[in-house]
PDB file of C-alpha atoms in Angstrom:
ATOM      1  CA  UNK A 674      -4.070-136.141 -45.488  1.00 77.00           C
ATOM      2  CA  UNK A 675      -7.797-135.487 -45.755  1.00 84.00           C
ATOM      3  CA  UNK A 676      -8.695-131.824 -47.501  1.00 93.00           C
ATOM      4  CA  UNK A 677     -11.828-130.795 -47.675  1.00 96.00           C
ATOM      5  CA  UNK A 678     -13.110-127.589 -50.276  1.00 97.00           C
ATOM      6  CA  UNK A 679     -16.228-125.785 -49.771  1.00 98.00           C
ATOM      7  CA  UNK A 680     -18.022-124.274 -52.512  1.00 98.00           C
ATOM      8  CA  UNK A 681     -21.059-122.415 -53.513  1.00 98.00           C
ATOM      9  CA  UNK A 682     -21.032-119.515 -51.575  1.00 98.00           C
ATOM     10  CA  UNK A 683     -22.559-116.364 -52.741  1.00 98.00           C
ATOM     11  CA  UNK A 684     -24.962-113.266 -52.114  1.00 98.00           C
ATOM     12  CA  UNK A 685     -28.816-114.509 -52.479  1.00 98.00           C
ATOM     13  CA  UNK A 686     -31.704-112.887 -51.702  1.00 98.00           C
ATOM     14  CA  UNK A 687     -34.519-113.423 -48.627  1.00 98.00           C
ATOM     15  CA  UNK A 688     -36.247-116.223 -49.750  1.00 98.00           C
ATOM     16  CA  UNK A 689     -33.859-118.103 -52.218  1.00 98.00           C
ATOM     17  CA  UNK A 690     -32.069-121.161 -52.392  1.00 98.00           C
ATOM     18  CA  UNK A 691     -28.495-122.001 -53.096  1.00 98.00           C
ATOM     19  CA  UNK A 692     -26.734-125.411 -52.635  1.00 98.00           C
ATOM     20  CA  UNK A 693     -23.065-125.734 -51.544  1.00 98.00           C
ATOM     21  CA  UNK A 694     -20.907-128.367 -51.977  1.00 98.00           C
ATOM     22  CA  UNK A 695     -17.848-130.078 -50.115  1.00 97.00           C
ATOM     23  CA  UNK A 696     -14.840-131.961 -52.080  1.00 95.00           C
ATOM     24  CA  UNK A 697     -13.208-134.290 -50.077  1.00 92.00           C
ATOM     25  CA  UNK A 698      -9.905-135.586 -51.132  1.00 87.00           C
ATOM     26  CA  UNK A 699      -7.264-138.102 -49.242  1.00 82.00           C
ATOM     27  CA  UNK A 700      -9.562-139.470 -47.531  1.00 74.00           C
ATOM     28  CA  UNK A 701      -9.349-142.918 -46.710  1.00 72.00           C
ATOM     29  CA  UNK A 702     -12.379-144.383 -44.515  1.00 68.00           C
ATOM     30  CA  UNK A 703     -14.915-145.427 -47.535  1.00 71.00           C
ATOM     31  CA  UNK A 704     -17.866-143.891 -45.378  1.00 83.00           C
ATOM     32  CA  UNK A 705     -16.981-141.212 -43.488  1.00 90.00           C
ATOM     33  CA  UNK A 706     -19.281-138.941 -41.336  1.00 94.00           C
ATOM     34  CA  UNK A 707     -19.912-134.975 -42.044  1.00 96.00           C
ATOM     35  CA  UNK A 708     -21.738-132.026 -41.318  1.00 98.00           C
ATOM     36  CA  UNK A 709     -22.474-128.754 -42.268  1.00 98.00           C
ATOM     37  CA  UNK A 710     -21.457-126.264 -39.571  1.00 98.00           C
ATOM     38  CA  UNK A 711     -22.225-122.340 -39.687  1.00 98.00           C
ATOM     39  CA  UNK A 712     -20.426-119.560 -37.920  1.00 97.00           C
ATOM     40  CA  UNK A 713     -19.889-115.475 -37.685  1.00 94.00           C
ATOM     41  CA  UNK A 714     -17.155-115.176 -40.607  1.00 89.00           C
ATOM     42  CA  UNK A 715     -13.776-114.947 -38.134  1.00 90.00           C
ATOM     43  CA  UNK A 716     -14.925-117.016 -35.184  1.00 95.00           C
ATOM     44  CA  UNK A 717     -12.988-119.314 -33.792  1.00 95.00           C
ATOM     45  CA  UNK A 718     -13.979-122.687 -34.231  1.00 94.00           C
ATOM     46  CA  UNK A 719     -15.989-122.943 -30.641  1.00 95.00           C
ATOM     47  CA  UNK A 720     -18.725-121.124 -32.517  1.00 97.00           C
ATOM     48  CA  UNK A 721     -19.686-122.494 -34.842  1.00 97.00           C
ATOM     49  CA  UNK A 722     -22.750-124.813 -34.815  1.00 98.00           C
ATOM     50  CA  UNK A 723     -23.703-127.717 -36.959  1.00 98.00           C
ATOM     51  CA  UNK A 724     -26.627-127.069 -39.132  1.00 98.00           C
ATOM     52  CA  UNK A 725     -26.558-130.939 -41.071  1.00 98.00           C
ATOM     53  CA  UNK A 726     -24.926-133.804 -41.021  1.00 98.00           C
ATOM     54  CA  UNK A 727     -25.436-137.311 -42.562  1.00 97.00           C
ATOM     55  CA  UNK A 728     -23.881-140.821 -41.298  1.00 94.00           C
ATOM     56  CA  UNK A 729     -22.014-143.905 -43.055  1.00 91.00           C
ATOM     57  CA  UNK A 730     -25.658-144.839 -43.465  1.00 92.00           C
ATOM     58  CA  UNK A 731     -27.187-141.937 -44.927  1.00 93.00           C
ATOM     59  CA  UNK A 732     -29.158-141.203 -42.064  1.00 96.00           C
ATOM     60  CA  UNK A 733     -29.540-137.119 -41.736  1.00 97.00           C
ATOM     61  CA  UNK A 734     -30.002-134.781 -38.492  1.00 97.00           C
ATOM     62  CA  UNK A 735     -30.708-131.189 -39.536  1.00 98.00           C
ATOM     63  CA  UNK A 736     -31.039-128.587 -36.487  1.00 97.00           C
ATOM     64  CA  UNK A 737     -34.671-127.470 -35.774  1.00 97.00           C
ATOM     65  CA  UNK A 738     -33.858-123.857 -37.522  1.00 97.00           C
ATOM     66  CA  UNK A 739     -33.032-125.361 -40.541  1.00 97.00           C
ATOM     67  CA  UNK A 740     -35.691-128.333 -41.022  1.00 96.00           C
ATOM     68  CA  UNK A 741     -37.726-128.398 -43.863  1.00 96.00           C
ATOM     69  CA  UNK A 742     -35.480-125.577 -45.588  1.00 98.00           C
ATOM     70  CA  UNK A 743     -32.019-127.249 -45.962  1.00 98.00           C
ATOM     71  CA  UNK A 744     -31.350-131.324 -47.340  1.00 98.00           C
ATOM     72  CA  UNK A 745     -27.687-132.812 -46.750  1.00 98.00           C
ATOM     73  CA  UNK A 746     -26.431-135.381 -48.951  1.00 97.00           C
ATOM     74  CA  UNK A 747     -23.730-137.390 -49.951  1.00 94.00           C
ATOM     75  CA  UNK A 748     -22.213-139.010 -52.227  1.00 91.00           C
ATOM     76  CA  UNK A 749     -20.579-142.388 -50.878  1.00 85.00           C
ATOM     77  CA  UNK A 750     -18.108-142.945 -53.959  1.00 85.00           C
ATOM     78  CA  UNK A 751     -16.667-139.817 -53.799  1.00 87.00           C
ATOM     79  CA  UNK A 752     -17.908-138.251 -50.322  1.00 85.00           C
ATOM     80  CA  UNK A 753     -18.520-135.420 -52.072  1.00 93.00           C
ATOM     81  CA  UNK A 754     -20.727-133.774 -49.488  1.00 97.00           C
ATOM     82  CA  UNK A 755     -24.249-131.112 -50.555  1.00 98.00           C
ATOM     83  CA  UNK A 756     -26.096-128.684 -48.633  1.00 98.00           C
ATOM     84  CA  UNK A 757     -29.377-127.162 -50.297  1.00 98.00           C
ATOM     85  CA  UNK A 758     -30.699-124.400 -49.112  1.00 98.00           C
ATOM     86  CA  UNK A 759     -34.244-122.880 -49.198  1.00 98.00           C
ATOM     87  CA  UNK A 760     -35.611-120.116 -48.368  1.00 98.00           C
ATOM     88  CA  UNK A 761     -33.169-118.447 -46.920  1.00 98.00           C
ATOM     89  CA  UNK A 762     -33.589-115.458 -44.084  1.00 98.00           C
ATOM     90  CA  UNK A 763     -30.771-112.833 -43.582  1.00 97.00           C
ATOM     91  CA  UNK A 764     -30.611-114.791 -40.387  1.00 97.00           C
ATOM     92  CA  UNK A 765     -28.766-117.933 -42.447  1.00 98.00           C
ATOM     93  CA  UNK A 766     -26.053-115.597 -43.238  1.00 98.00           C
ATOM     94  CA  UNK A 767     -23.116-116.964 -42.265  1.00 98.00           C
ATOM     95  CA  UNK A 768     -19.385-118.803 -42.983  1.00 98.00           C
ATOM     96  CA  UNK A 769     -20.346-122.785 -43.908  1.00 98.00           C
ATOM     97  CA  UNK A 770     -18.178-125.174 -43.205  1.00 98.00           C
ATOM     98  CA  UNK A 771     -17.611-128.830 -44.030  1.00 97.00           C
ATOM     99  CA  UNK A 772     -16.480-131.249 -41.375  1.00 97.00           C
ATOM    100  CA  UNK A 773     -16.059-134.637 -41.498  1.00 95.00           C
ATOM    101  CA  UNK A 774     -14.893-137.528 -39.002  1.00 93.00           C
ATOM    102  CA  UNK A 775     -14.469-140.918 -38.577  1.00 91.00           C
ATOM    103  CA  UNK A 776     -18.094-142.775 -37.710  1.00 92.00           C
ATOM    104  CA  UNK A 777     -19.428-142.879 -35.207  1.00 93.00           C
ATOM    105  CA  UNK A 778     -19.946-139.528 -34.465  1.00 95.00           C
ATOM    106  CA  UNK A 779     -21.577-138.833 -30.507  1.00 93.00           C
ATOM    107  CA  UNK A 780     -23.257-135.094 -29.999  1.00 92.00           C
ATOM    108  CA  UNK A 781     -22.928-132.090 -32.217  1.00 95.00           C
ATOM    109  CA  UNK A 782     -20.405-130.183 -30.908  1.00 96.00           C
ATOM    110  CA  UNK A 783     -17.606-129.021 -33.536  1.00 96.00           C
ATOM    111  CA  UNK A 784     -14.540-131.070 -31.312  1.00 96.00           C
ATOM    112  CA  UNK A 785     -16.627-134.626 -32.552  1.00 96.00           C
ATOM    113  CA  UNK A 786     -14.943-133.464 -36.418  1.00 96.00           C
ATOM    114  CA  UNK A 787     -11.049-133.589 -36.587  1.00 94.00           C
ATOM    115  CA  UNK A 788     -11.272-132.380 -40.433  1.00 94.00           C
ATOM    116  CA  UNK A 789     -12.413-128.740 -41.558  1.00 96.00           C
ATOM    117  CA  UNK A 790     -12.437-127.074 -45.086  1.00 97.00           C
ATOM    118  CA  UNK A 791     -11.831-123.304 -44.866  1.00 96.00           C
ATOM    119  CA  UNK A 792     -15.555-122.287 -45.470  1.00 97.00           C
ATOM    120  CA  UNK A 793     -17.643-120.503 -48.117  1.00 98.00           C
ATOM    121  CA  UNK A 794     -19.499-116.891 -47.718  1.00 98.00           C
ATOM    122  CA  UNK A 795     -23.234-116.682 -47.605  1.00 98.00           C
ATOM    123  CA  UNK A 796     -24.699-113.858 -47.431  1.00 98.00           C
ATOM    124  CA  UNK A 797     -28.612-113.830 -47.574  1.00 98.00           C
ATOM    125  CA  UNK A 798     -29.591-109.893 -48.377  1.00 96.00           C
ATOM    126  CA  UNK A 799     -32.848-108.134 -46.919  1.00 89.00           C
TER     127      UNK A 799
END
């Protein structure tokens, strides 16, 4: 059974940067793909949006309100999965979540990724 962890999440200020990070464990595909996602903390899963996400092949698509501020990556031994984050706006505050799914992966909508983590707090203050 695939389990992902998020980590990372804290209180930052506007402006900063903070990286999170995504465990995997159990999983079995060698190059899985995954995504950042973002949502209100509490919302079902229909709301959140994908912010990142990187291929079997490294290739990255970032939304257009976070290019140029956030960089996914990967790593393909362990799929441990990173977000950084720069400079942040109140606006980025939000519950991150890790997805992942087997490749390929068609559109961004959350029902593409069959595996969540349960999400890590940030909270970008003003």
């Amino acid at each position: 059974q695939v389990r992902l962890t998020e980590s990372g999440g804290r209180t930052v200020a506007t402006g900063g940067s903070l990286t999170l990070s995504c465990a995997a464990d159990g999983y079995t595909e060698a190059r899985p793909c995954m995504a950042w996602f973002r949502s209100a903390p509490g919302a079902p899963k229909s709301e959140r949006t994908r912010v990142a996400a990187i291929d079997r092949d490294d290739r990255r698509t970032y939304a257009d309100f976070v290019k140029g501020r956030f960089t996914i990556s990967k790593d393909s031994a362990t799929n441990h999965l990173s977000l950084q984050m720069g400079s942040l706006q109140p606006e980025d505050s939000a519950m991150y979540y890790c997805a992942a799914a087997s490749c390929p992966v068609y559109g961004e909508s959350w029902l593409a990724y069959p595996n969540w983590g349960q999400g890590t707090q940030v909270t970008v203050s003003s």
